[in-house]
Amino acid sequence: MMNSLKAFFTQKSTILAFVGVLVYQVIMMGIFLPAYSAMPQNISNLRVGIVNEDTNYGAEIEKQMLEELPFVVETNRSLEEAQRSLEDRDIYLLIHIPQDFTENLISEDKKTTINFTINQANPSLVSTTMSSVVQEISSILANQFETSFIEEMLVHLNIPEEQAIGMADMAKNQFEPNITIINEQRQGMHNQMAPILLTIAANVGSMIFSMFIVSSLDRMRPQIGKWKAYGSMQLAILTFALIGSLPSLGILFALENYGLGSFITVWGTLSLLTLAAIQIFTISTMLLGQPGMLFNLTFLLIQVIAGAGVIPYEANYKVMQWLSHISPAYYANQANFIGLFGGNSVLPYLLGLLGLAIGGAIITSIIQGIKKENAPLKKSLF
């Protein structure tokens, strides 16, 4: 019995099972825990825009927000430019103080308002944070617009004190925030997570596919020649890129019908994601064989963070921001948010994926060119 146990436990595959699981935990926790520590300490890196068109009390409100908002606040845009920046996801919240803010504040029959606009085609963490900030700002402003405070403000505007007292009584409770949501996410956490889950599913599938397709490449190279084998591999990759994401998309659209336009946009995004991811994952497996999967797994886990689907790009640490530029998941997540919820063009993100795919293909072609026609097959780890 002891000899049988010893023989089983000393098998290479058994040892690799123990080592593999332990290494996986070290890699995963070593990436995720430090990366997620970026929140909430880096939340101050998120960008919001303020457009103030009221030169009276609106200027005081703007000054107060600049002092108290815990974000990067941009004030140098016109309303039209700021709205475009919000749609482009350059800013996450737009605060607009209209030109008639002070006038309506002291009017007998009008409500004064500040317009808050949130773009929900972003990670749910951003949308939730911005919604909370808007509620807090609204509550603070509503409390400020009490009679004594408004009296002080009116006197500051050189209105006689007796007149200011009367006007303050009218102005009390005149403030109402106007909150607008653009590119609104549908209800349900499955909708919030859909852009990220689609990307992860395609990425994992691409990693697995790369391992098997390189095995076929190595087996066929001596039989049909290395360049015919390489060309066949690229054709197989392209075919899989077109069909590989359809099961995930089918499940999502069976639950939520986002429409034909969204389907085509997201399908195109995931096809380019799969193409780019396989090209990149194939580099390691071509160079190292099965041990290359360890590098691919590490890169896969890095992309969960660098993809900016959970933690927004600005709030990530610098190293993750740098890695996002070579991460297919980053471009796919951003395009998926737009494809499912709305926004401006996905073209920049699709071009990013195409660039990664071309770069990966160039590197794998160089590796294939270096390999000998009859190079021996790498031994399986198992």
PDB file of C-alpha atoms in Angstrom, residues 6-306:
ATOM      1  CA  LYS A   6       4.593   6.615  -2.999  1.00  0.00           C
ATOM      2  CA  ALA A   7       4.384   5.748  -6.682  1.00  0.00           C
ATOM      3  CA  PHE A   8       1.215   7.841  -7.086  1.00  0.00           C
ATOM      4  CA  PHE A   9       2.500  10.865  -5.198  1.00  0.00           C
ATOM      5  CA  THR A  10       5.824  10.877  -7.043  1.00  0.00           C
ATOM      6  CA  GLN A  11       4.183  10.918 -10.458  1.00  0.00           C
ATOM      7  CA  LYS A  12       5.152  14.065 -12.363  1.00  0.00           C
ATOM      8  CA  SER A  13       1.519  14.923 -13.019  1.00  0.00           C
ATOM      9  CA  THR A  14       0.653  14.597  -9.302  1.00  0.00           C
ATOM     10  CA  ILE A  15       3.520  16.875  -8.312  1.00  0.00           C
ATOM     11  CA  LEU A  16       2.492  19.349 -10.987  1.00  0.00           C
ATOM     12  CA  ALA A  17      -1.074  19.275  -9.664  1.00  0.00           C
ATOM     13  CA  PHE A  18       0.111  20.347  -6.202  1.00  0.00           C
ATOM     14  CA  VAL A  19       2.602  22.893  -7.484  1.00  0.00           C
ATOM     15  CA  GLY A  20       0.216  24.279 -10.105  1.00  0.00           C
ATOM     16  CA  VAL A  21      -2.580  24.997  -7.636  1.00  0.00           C
ATOM     17  CA  LEU A  22      -0.184  26.613  -5.157  1.00  0.00           C
ATOM     18  CA  VAL A  23       1.449  28.739  -7.830  1.00  0.00           C
ATOM     19  CA  TYR A  24      -1.949  29.769  -9.194  1.00  0.00           C
ATOM     20  CA  GLN A  25      -3.013  31.035  -5.762  1.00  0.00           C
ATOM     21  CA  VAL A  26       0.208  32.990  -5.347  1.00  0.00           C
ATOM     22  CA  ILE A  27      -0.175  34.571  -8.795  1.00  0.00           C
ATOM     23  CA  MET A  28      -3.852  35.385  -8.361  1.00  0.00           C
ATOM     24  CA  MET A  29      -3.641  36.845  -4.868  1.00  0.00           C
ATOM     25  CA  GLY A  30      -0.350  38.541  -5.676  1.00  0.00           C
ATOM     26  CA  ILE A  31      -2.020  40.382  -8.552  1.00  0.00           C
ATOM     27  CA  PHE A  32      -5.537  41.000  -7.274  1.00  0.00           C
ATOM     28  CA  LEU A  33      -4.989  42.133  -3.674  1.00  0.00           C
ATOM     29  CA  PRO A  34      -2.362  44.823  -4.390  1.00  0.00           C
ATOM     30  CA  ALA A  35      -4.265  45.974  -7.503  1.00  0.00           C
ATOM     31  CA  TYR A  36      -7.631  46.280  -5.743  1.00  0.00           C
ATOM     32  CA  SER A  37      -5.992  48.302  -2.960  1.00  0.00           C
ATOM     33  CA  ALA A  38      -6.049  51.182  -5.446  1.00  0.00           C
ATOM     34  CA  MET A  39      -9.636  51.772  -4.341  1.00  0.00           C
ATOM     35  CA  PRO A  40     -10.766  53.895  -2.644  1.00  0.00           C
ATOM     36  CA  GLN A  41      -7.443  55.716  -2.249  1.00  0.00           C
ATOM     37  CA  ASN A  42      -7.179  56.529  -5.964  1.00  0.00           C
ATOM     38  CA  ILE A  43     -10.782  57.577  -6.396  1.00  0.00           C
ATOM     39  CA  SER A  44      -9.572  61.177  -6.369  1.00  0.00           C
ATOM     40  CA  ASN A  45      -8.115  60.541  -9.851  1.00  0.00           C
ATOM     41  CA  LEU A  46     -11.584  60.321 -11.397  1.00  0.00           C
ATOM     42  CA  ARG A  47     -12.507  63.326 -13.528  1.00  0.00           C
ATOM     43  CA  VAL A  48     -15.643  65.449 -13.325  1.00  0.00           C
ATOM     44  CA  GLY A  49     -16.516  68.620 -15.195  1.00  0.00           C
ATOM     45  CA  ILE A  50     -18.138  71.832 -13.972  1.00  0.00           C
ATOM     46  CA  VAL A  51     -19.653  74.368 -16.341  1.00  0.00           C
ATOM     47  CA  ASN A  52     -20.776  77.540 -14.552  1.00  0.00           C
ATOM     48  CA  GLU A  53     -22.774  80.090 -16.546  1.00  0.00           C
ATOM     49  CA  ASP A  54     -23.921  82.162 -13.558  1.00  0.00           C
ATOM     50  CA  THR A  55     -21.481  84.911 -12.547  1.00  0.00           C
ATOM     51  CA  ASN A  56     -23.286  85.780  -9.305  1.00  0.00           C
ATOM     52  CA  TYR A  57     -23.951  83.172  -6.654  1.00  0.00           C
ATOM     53  CA  GLY A  58     -23.165  80.393  -9.122  1.00  0.00           C
ATOM     54  CA  ALA A  59     -19.517  81.444  -8.915  1.00  0.00           C
ATOM     55  CA  GLU A  60     -19.616  80.900  -5.144  1.00  0.00           C
ATOM     56  CA  ILE A  61     -21.111  77.441  -5.611  1.00  0.00           C
ATOM     57  CA  GLU A  62     -18.435  76.565  -8.183  1.00  0.00           C
ATOM     58  CA  LYS A  63     -15.683  77.735  -5.831  1.00  0.00           C
ATOM     59  CA  GLN A  64     -17.102  75.623  -3.026  1.00  0.00           C
ATOM     60  CA  MET A  65     -17.271  72.537  -5.246  1.00  0.00           C
ATOM     61  CA  LEU A  66     -13.683  73.023  -6.404  1.00  0.00           C
ATOM     62  CA  GLU A  67     -12.585  73.071  -2.780  1.00  0.00           C
ATOM     63  CA  GLU A  68     -14.628  70.110  -1.583  1.00  0.00           C
ATOM     64  CA  LEU A  69     -15.056  67.621  -4.446  1.00  0.00           C
ATOM     65  CA  PRO A  70     -12.543  64.766  -4.044  1.00  0.00           C
ATOM     66  CA  PHE A  71     -11.913  64.456  -7.799  1.00  0.00           C
ATOM     67  CA  VAL A  72      -9.970  65.991 -10.644  1.00  0.00           C
ATOM     68  CA  VAL A  73     -12.306  68.849 -11.585  1.00  0.00           C
ATOM     69  CA  GLU A  74     -12.184  70.401 -15.049  1.00  0.00           C
ATOM     70  CA  THR A  75     -13.741  73.820 -15.583  1.00  0.00           C
ATOM     71  CA  ASN A  76     -12.223  75.003 -18.861  1.00  0.00           C
ATOM     72  CA  ARG A  77     -14.850  73.615 -21.242  1.00  0.00           C
ATOM     73  CA  SER A  78     -17.997  75.083 -22.731  1.00  0.00           C
ATOM     74  CA  LEU A  79     -21.247  73.234 -22.053  1.00  0.00           C
ATOM     75  CA  GLU A  80     -21.199  71.649 -25.501  1.00  0.00           C
ATOM     76  CA  GLU A  81     -17.559  70.535 -25.114  1.00  0.00           C
ATOM     77  CA  ALA A  82     -18.234  69.155 -21.645  1.00  0.00           C
ATOM     78  CA  GLN A  83     -21.259  67.193 -22.871  1.00  0.00           C
ATOM     79  CA  ARG A  84     -19.132  65.692 -25.626  1.00  0.00           C
ATOM     80  CA  SER A  85     -16.406  64.814 -23.107  1.00  0.00           C
ATOM     81  CA  LEU A  86     -19.007  63.092 -20.943  1.00  0.00           C
ATOM     82  CA  GLU A  87     -20.276  61.096 -23.921  1.00  0.00           C
ATOM     83  CA  ASP A  88     -16.679  60.205 -24.811  1.00  0.00           C
ATOM     84  CA  ARG A  89     -16.142  59.087 -21.186  1.00  0.00           C
ATOM     85  CA  ASP A  90     -13.313  61.584 -20.642  1.00  0.00           C
ATOM     86  CA  ILE A  91     -15.250  62.796 -17.613  1.00  0.00           C
ATOM     87  CA  TYR A  92     -17.688  60.770 -15.531  1.00  0.00           C
ATOM     88  CA  LEU A  93     -19.960  63.496 -14.165  1.00  0.00           C
ATOM     89  CA  LEU A  94     -20.991  66.872 -15.574  1.00  0.00           C
ATOM     90  CA  ILE A  95     -22.208  69.613 -13.212  1.00  0.00           C
ATOM     91  CA  HIS A  96     -23.882  72.529 -14.980  1.00  0.00           C
ATOM     92  CA  ILE A  97     -24.833  75.727 -13.135  1.00  0.00           C
ATOM     93  CA  PRO A  98     -27.234  77.554 -15.490  1.00  0.00           C
ATOM     94  CA  GLN A  99     -27.071  81.251 -16.250  1.00  0.00           C
ATOM     95  CA  ASP A 100     -30.317  82.015 -14.385  1.00  0.00           C
ATOM     96  CA  PHE A 101     -29.301  80.196 -11.180  1.00  0.00           C
ATOM     97  CA  THR A 102     -29.186  83.299  -8.927  1.00  0.00           C
ATOM     98  CA  GLU A 103     -32.176  84.899 -10.634  1.00  0.00           C
ATOM     99  CA  ASN A 104     -34.364  81.857 -10.024  1.00  0.00           C
ATOM    100  CA  LEU A 105     -33.065  81.505  -6.484  1.00  0.00           C
ATOM    101  CA  ILE A 106     -34.688  84.786  -5.459  1.00  0.00           C
ATOM    102  CA  SER A 107     -37.725  84.485  -7.688  1.00  0.00           C
ATOM    103  CA  GLU A 108     -41.191  84.109  -6.188  1.00  0.00           C
ATOM    104  CA  ASP A 109     -42.497  81.485  -8.591  1.00  0.00           C
ATOM    105  CA  LYS A 110     -39.457  79.675  -9.988  1.00  0.00           C
ATOM    106  CA  LYS A 111     -37.272  76.839  -8.794  1.00  0.00           C
ATOM    107  CA  THR A 112     -33.526  77.120  -9.093  1.00  0.00           C
ATOM    108  CA  THR A 113     -31.576  74.083 -10.192  1.00  0.00           C
ATOM    109  CA  ILE A 114     -28.164  72.642 -10.903  1.00  0.00           C
ATOM    110  CA  ASN A 115     -27.964  70.053 -13.673  1.00  0.00           C
ATOM    111  CA  PHE A 116     -26.091  66.835 -12.911  1.00  0.00           C
ATOM    112  CA  THR A 117     -25.447  64.420 -15.773  1.00  0.00           C
ATOM    113  CA  ILE A 118     -23.961  60.943 -15.233  1.00  0.00           C
ATOM    114  CA  ASN A 119     -22.769  58.610 -17.985  1.00  0.00           C
ATOM    115  CA  GLN A 120     -23.590  55.034 -16.941  1.00  0.00           C
ATOM    116  CA  ALA A 121     -21.681  53.421 -19.835  1.00  0.00           C
ATOM    117  CA  ASN A 122     -18.861  52.896 -17.357  1.00  0.00           C
ATOM    118  CA  PRO A 123     -17.889  50.416 -14.641  1.00  0.00           C
ATOM    119  CA  SER A 124     -20.654  50.164 -12.049  1.00  0.00           C
ATOM    120  CA  LEU A 125     -18.205  51.408  -9.408  1.00  0.00           C
ATOM    121  CA  VAL A 126     -18.006  54.741 -11.252  1.00  0.00           C
ATOM    122  CA  SER A 127     -21.765  55.063 -11.735  1.00  0.00           C
ATOM    123  CA  THR A 128     -22.451  54.250  -8.086  1.00  0.00           C
ATOM    124  CA  THR A 129     -19.788  56.679  -6.870  1.00  0.00           C
ATOM    125  CA  MET A 130     -21.038  59.527  -9.033  1.00  0.00           C
ATOM    126  CA  SER A 131     -24.660  58.929  -8.034  1.00  0.00           C
ATOM    127  CA  SER A 132     -23.661  59.070  -4.364  1.00  0.00           C
ATOM    128  CA  VAL A 133     -21.704  62.273  -4.940  1.00  0.00           C
ATOM    129  CA  VAL A 134     -24.664  63.922  -6.670  1.00  0.00           C
ATOM    130  CA  GLN A 135     -26.988  63.002  -3.803  1.00  0.00           C
ATOM    131  CA  GLU A 136     -24.499  64.367  -1.264  1.00  0.00           C
ATOM    132  CA  ILE A 137     -23.992  67.633  -3.170  1.00  0.00           C
ATOM    133  CA  SER A 138     -27.739  68.075  -3.533  1.00  0.00           C
ATOM    134  CA  SER A 139     -28.283  67.496   0.163  1.00  0.00           C
ATOM    135  CA  ILE A 140     -25.544  69.959   1.148  1.00  0.00           C
ATOM    136  CA  LEU A 141     -26.861  72.643  -1.181  1.00  0.00           C
ATOM    137  CA  ALA A 142     -30.432  72.156  -0.009  1.00  0.00           C
ATOM    138  CA  ASN A 143     -29.308  72.623   3.596  1.00  0.00           C
ATOM    139  CA  GLN A 144     -27.318  75.707   2.672  1.00  0.00           C
ATOM    140  CA  PHE A 145     -30.304  77.428   1.152  1.00  0.00           C
ATOM    141  CA  GLU A 146     -31.764  78.311   4.503  1.00  0.00           C
ATOM    142  CA  THR A 147     -33.021  81.829   5.202  1.00  0.00           C
ATOM    143  CA  SER A 148     -29.982  83.102   7.124  1.00  0.00           C
ATOM    144  CA  PHE A 149     -27.537  81.831   4.515  1.00  0.00           C
ATOM    145  CA  ILE A 150     -29.496  83.323   1.620  1.00  0.00           C
ATOM    146  CA  GLU A 151     -29.757  86.658   3.472  1.00  0.00           C
ATOM    147  CA  GLU A 152     -25.968  86.743   3.757  1.00  0.00           C
ATOM    148  CA  MET A 153     -25.602  85.870   0.090  1.00  0.00           C
ATOM    149  CA  LEU A 154     -28.040  88.597  -1.015  1.00  0.00           C
ATOM    150  CA  VAL A 155     -26.352  91.223   1.128  1.00  0.00           C
ATOM    151  CA  HIS A 156     -23.061  90.157  -0.419  1.00  0.00           C
ATOM    152  CA  LEU A 157     -24.654  90.957  -3.780  1.00  0.00           C
ATOM    153  CA  ASN A 158     -25.246  94.540  -2.521  1.00  0.00           C
ATOM    154  CA  ILE A 159     -28.979  94.079  -1.980  1.00  0.00           C
ATOM    155  CA  PRO A 160     -30.277  96.148   1.003  1.00  0.00           C
ATOM    156  CA  GLU A 161     -30.589  94.065   4.179  1.00  0.00           C
ATOM    157  CA  GLU A 162     -34.359  94.586   4.671  1.00  0.00           C
ATOM    158  CA  GLN A 163     -35.033  93.639   1.075  1.00  0.00           C
ATOM    159  CA  ALA A 164     -32.670  90.683   1.401  1.00  0.00           C
ATOM    160  CA  ILE A 165     -34.627  89.323   4.378  1.00  0.00           C
ATOM    161  CA  GLY A 166     -37.861  89.376   2.405  1.00  0.00           C
ATOM    162  CA  MET A 167     -36.287  87.799  -0.646  1.00  0.00           C
ATOM    163  CA  ALA A 168     -34.614  85.108   1.481  1.00  0.00           C
ATOM    164  CA  ASP A 169     -37.979  83.969   2.816  1.00  0.00           C
ATOM    165  CA  MET A 170     -39.149  83.491  -0.767  1.00  0.00           C
ATOM    166  CA  ALA A 171     -35.951  81.725  -1.840  1.00  0.00           C
ATOM    167  CA  LYS A 172     -36.004  79.134   0.912  1.00  0.00           C
ATOM    168  CA  ASN A 173     -36.647  75.626  -0.467  1.00  0.00           C
ATOM    169  CA  GLN A 174     -36.318  76.914  -4.028  1.00  0.00           C
ATOM    170  CA  PHE A 175     -33.490  74.506  -4.943  1.00  0.00           C
ATOM    171  CA  GLU A 176     -34.180  71.305  -6.875  1.00  0.00           C
ATOM    172  CA  PRO A 177     -31.380  69.221  -8.428  1.00  0.00           C
ATOM    173  CA  ASN A 178     -31.932  68.033 -11.990  1.00  0.00           C
ATOM    174  CA  ILE A 179     -30.282  64.612 -12.375  1.00  0.00           C
ATOM    175  CA  THR A 180     -29.957  63.140 -15.853  1.00  0.00           C
ATOM    176  CA  ILE A 181     -28.635  59.693 -16.717  1.00  0.00           C
ATOM    177  CA  ILE A 182     -27.239  59.094 -20.190  1.00  0.00           C
ATOM    178  CA  ASN A 183     -26.455  55.666 -21.661  1.00  0.00           C
ATOM    179  CA  GLU A 184     -28.401  54.126 -18.803  1.00  0.00           C
ATOM    180  CA  GLN A 185     -27.654  50.566 -17.792  1.00  0.00           C
ATOM    181  CA  ARG A 186     -30.584  48.173 -17.567  1.00  0.00           C
ATOM    182  CA  GLN A 187     -31.661  46.923 -14.185  1.00  0.00           C
ATOM    183  CA  GLY A 188     -29.952  43.828 -12.812  1.00  0.00           C
ATOM    184  CA  MET A 189     -26.384  43.042 -11.901  1.00  0.00           C
ATOM    185  CA  HIS A 190     -26.113  40.710 -14.903  1.00  0.00           C
ATOM    186  CA  ASN A 191     -26.422  43.778 -17.124  1.00  0.00           C
ATOM    187  CA  GLN A 192     -23.814  45.700 -15.140  1.00  0.00           C
ATOM    188  CA  MET A 193     -21.368  42.790 -15.369  1.00  0.00           C
ATOM    189  CA  ALA A 194     -22.124  41.803 -18.972  1.00  0.00           C
ATOM    190  CA  PRO A 195     -19.349  43.863 -20.654  1.00  0.00           C
ATOM    191  CA  ILE A 196     -16.714  42.387 -18.327  1.00  0.00           C
ATOM    192  CA  LEU A 197     -18.013  38.808 -18.360  1.00  0.00           C
ATOM    193  CA  LEU A 198     -18.126  38.744 -22.166  1.00  0.00           C
ATOM    194  CA  THR A 199     -14.499  39.855 -22.244  1.00  0.00           C
ATOM    195  CA  ILE A 200     -13.362  37.339 -19.624  1.00  0.00           C
ATOM    196  CA  ALA A 201     -15.157  34.461 -21.367  1.00  0.00           C
ATOM    197  CA  ALA A 202     -13.556  35.318 -24.724  1.00  0.00           C
ATOM    198  CA  ASN A 203     -10.142  35.752 -23.103  1.00  0.00           C
ATOM    199  CA  VAL A 204     -10.246  32.404 -21.291  1.00  0.00           C
ATOM    200  CA  GLY A 205     -11.413  30.661 -24.450  1.00  0.00           C
ATOM    201  CA  SER A 206      -8.588  32.282 -26.392  1.00  0.00           C
ATOM    202  CA  MET A 207      -5.995  31.097 -23.880  1.00  0.00           C
ATOM    203  CA  ILE A 208      -7.216  27.510 -24.067  1.00  0.00           C
ATOM    204  CA  PHE A 209      -7.453  27.643 -27.854  1.00  0.00           C
ATOM    205  CA  SER A 210      -3.867  28.911 -28.153  1.00  0.00           C
ATOM    206  CA  MET A 211      -2.526  25.887 -26.281  1.00  0.00           C
ATOM    207  CA  PHE A 212      -4.227  23.359 -28.553  1.00  0.00           C
ATOM    208  CA  ILE A 213      -3.640  25.222 -31.808  1.00  0.00           C
ATOM    209  CA  VAL A 214       0.114  25.455 -31.166  1.00  0.00           C
ATOM    210  CA  SER A 215       0.134  21.722 -30.491  1.00  0.00           C
ATOM    211  CA  SER A 216      -1.434  21.187 -33.923  1.00  0.00           C
ATOM    212  CA  LEU A 217       1.105  23.581 -35.446  1.00  0.00           C
ATOM    213  CA  ASP A 218       4.029  21.623 -34.000  1.00  0.00           C
ATOM    214  CA  ARG A 219       2.622  18.305 -35.190  1.00  0.00           C
ATOM    215  CA  MET A 220       1.867  19.503 -38.716  1.00  0.00           C
ATOM    216  CA  ARG A 221       5.072  21.461 -39.268  1.00  0.00           C
ATOM    217  CA  PRO A 222       7.245  18.430 -40.220  1.00  0.00           C
ATOM    218  CA  GLN A 223       4.471  17.007 -42.400  1.00  0.00           C
ATOM    219  CA  ILE A 224       3.408  19.970 -44.565  1.00  0.00           C
ATOM    220  CA  GLY A 225       6.160  22.526 -43.950  1.00  0.00           C
ATOM    221  CA  LYS A 226       6.378  25.229 -41.357  1.00  0.00           C
ATOM    222  CA  TRP A 227       4.818  28.033 -43.413  1.00  0.00           C
ATOM    223  CA  LYS A 228       1.871  25.990 -44.653  1.00  0.00           C
ATOM    224  CA  ALA A 229       1.315  24.872 -41.074  1.00  0.00           C
ATOM    225  CA  TYR A 230       1.569  28.471 -39.851  1.00  0.00           C
ATOM    226  CA  GLY A 231      -0.855  29.697 -42.512  1.00  0.00           C
ATOM    227  CA  SER A 232      -3.302  26.956 -41.576  1.00  0.00           C
ATOM    228  CA  MET A 233      -3.008  27.944 -37.930  1.00  0.00           C
ATOM    229  CA  GLN A 234      -3.767  31.587 -38.735  1.00  0.00           C
ATOM    230  CA  LEU A 235      -6.826  30.550 -40.764  1.00  0.00           C
ATOM    231  CA  ALA A 236      -8.019  28.431 -37.831  1.00  0.00           C
ATOM    232  CA  ILE A 237      -7.486  31.373 -35.473  1.00  0.00           C
ATOM    233  CA  LEU A 238      -9.477  33.684 -37.752  1.00  0.00           C
ATOM    234  CA  THR A 239     -12.306  31.142 -38.013  1.00  0.00           C
ATOM    235  CA  PHE A 240     -12.473  30.697 -34.257  1.00  0.00           C
ATOM    236  CA  ALA A 241     -12.355  34.468 -33.719  1.00  0.00           C
ATOM    237  CA  LEU A 242     -15.539  34.838 -35.760  1.00  0.00           C
ATOM    238  CA  ILE A 243     -17.521  32.067 -34.051  1.00  0.00           C
ATOM    239  CA  GLY A 244     -15.882  31.648 -30.649  1.00  0.00           C
ATOM    240  CA  SER A 245     -17.909  34.332 -28.841  1.00  0.00           C
ATOM    241  CA  LEU A 246     -21.325  33.385 -30.236  1.00  0.00           C
ATOM    242  CA  PRO A 247     -22.288  31.095 -27.314  1.00  0.00           C
ATOM    243  CA  SER A 248     -21.637  33.873 -24.775  1.00  0.00           C
ATOM    244  CA  LEU A 249     -23.499  36.406 -26.880  1.00  0.00           C
ATOM    245  CA  GLY A 250     -26.368  33.970 -27.391  1.00  0.00           C
ATOM    246  CA  ILE A 251     -26.815  33.512 -23.644  1.00  0.00           C
ATOM    247  CA  LEU A 252     -26.686  37.262 -22.949  1.00  0.00           C
ATOM    248  CA  PHE A 253     -29.119  38.206 -25.707  1.00  0.00           C
ATOM    249  CA  ALA A 254     -31.464  35.380 -24.711  1.00  0.00           C
ATOM    250  CA  LEU A 255     -31.718  37.049 -21.295  1.00  0.00           C
ATOM    251  CA  GLU A 256     -31.657  40.663 -22.513  1.00  0.00           C
ATOM    252  CA  ASN A 257     -32.473  41.728 -26.060  1.00  0.00           C
ATOM    253  CA  TYR A 258     -30.222  44.727 -26.660  1.00  0.00           C
ATOM    254  CA  GLY A 259     -31.107  44.837 -30.343  1.00  0.00           C
ATOM    255  CA  LEU A 260     -29.422  43.928 -33.610  1.00  0.00           C
ATOM    256  CA  GLY A 261     -27.139  46.976 -33.635  1.00  0.00           C
ATOM    257  CA  SER A 262     -25.709  46.131 -30.227  1.00  0.00           C
ATOM    258  CA  PHE A 263     -25.320  42.478 -31.206  1.00  0.00           C
ATOM    259  CA  ILE A 264     -23.280  43.321 -34.303  1.00  0.00           C
ATOM    260  CA  THR A 265     -21.121  45.852 -32.419  1.00  0.00           C
ATOM    261  CA  VAL A 266     -20.343  43.509 -29.529  1.00  0.00           C
ATOM    262  CA  TRP A 267     -19.842  40.537 -31.846  1.00  0.00           C
ATOM    263  CA  GLY A 268     -17.319  42.549 -33.850  1.00  0.00           C
ATOM    264  CA  THR A 269     -15.596  43.623 -30.647  1.00  0.00           C
ATOM    265  CA  LEU A 270     -15.359  40.100 -29.261  1.00  0.00           C
ATOM    266  CA  SER A 271     -14.164  38.739 -32.608  1.00  0.00           C
ATOM    267  CA  LEU A 272     -11.287  41.219 -32.646  1.00  0.00           C
ATOM    268  CA  LEU A 273     -10.645  40.562 -28.950  1.00  0.00           C
ATOM    269  CA  THR A 274     -10.405  36.816 -29.607  1.00  0.00           C
ATOM    270  CA  LEU A 275      -8.134  37.386 -32.589  1.00  0.00           C
ATOM    271  CA  ALA A 276      -5.802  39.668 -30.619  1.00  0.00           C
ATOM    272  CA  ALA A 277      -5.812  37.525 -27.468  1.00  0.00           C
ATOM    273  CA  ILE A 278      -4.979  34.297 -29.310  1.00  0.00           C
ATOM    274  CA  GLN A 279      -2.112  35.972 -31.167  1.00  0.00           C
ATOM    275  CA  ILE A 280      -0.664  37.209 -27.867  1.00  0.00           C
ATOM    276  CA  PHE A 281      -1.237  33.976 -25.931  1.00  0.00           C
ATOM    277  CA  THR A 282       0.288  31.997 -28.806  1.00  0.00           C
ATOM    278  CA  ILE A 283       3.626  33.788 -28.370  1.00  0.00           C
ATOM    279  CA  SER A 284       4.274  32.085 -25.015  1.00  0.00           C
ATOM    280  CA  THR A 285       3.060  28.659 -26.104  1.00  0.00           C
ATOM    281  CA  MET A 286       5.164  28.757 -29.281  1.00  0.00           C
ATOM    282  CA  LEU A 287       8.262  29.721 -27.319  1.00  0.00           C
ATOM    283  CA  LEU A 288       7.832  27.526 -24.243  1.00  0.00           C
ATOM    284  CA  GLY A 289       5.178  24.929 -25.031  1.00  0.00           C
ATOM    285  CA  GLN A 290       2.863  23.990 -22.171  1.00  0.00           C
ATOM    286  CA  PRO A 291       4.890  25.904 -19.524  1.00  0.00           C
ATOM    287  CA  GLY A 292       3.964  29.018 -21.491  1.00  0.00           C
ATOM    288  CA  MET A 293       0.455  28.610 -20.093  1.00  0.00           C
ATOM    289  CA  LEU A 294       1.804  29.897 -16.776  1.00  0.00           C
ATOM    290  CA  PHE A 295       2.702  33.191 -18.424  1.00  0.00           C
ATOM    291  CA  ASN A 296      -0.640  33.259 -20.234  1.00  0.00           C
ATOM    292  CA  LEU A 297      -2.520  32.669 -16.995  1.00  0.00           C
ATOM    293  CA  THR A 298      -0.632  35.520 -15.354  1.00  0.00           C
ATOM    294  CA  PHE A 299      -1.414  37.849 -18.252  1.00  0.00           C
ATOM    295  CA  LEU A 300      -5.055  36.763 -18.178  1.00  0.00           C
ATOM    296  CA  LEU A 301      -5.360  37.678 -14.484  1.00  0.00           C
ATOM    297  CA  ILE A 302      -3.573  40.982 -15.048  1.00  0.00           C
ATOM    298  CA  GLN A 303      -6.129  41.861 -17.712  1.00  0.00           C
ATOM    299  CA  VAL A 304      -8.987  41.541 -15.222  1.00  0.00           C
ATOM    300  CA  ILE A 305      -7.543  44.625 -13.504  1.00  0.00           C
ATOM    301  CA  ALA A 306      -5.818  46.388 -16.410  1.00  0.00           C
TER     302      ALA A 306
END
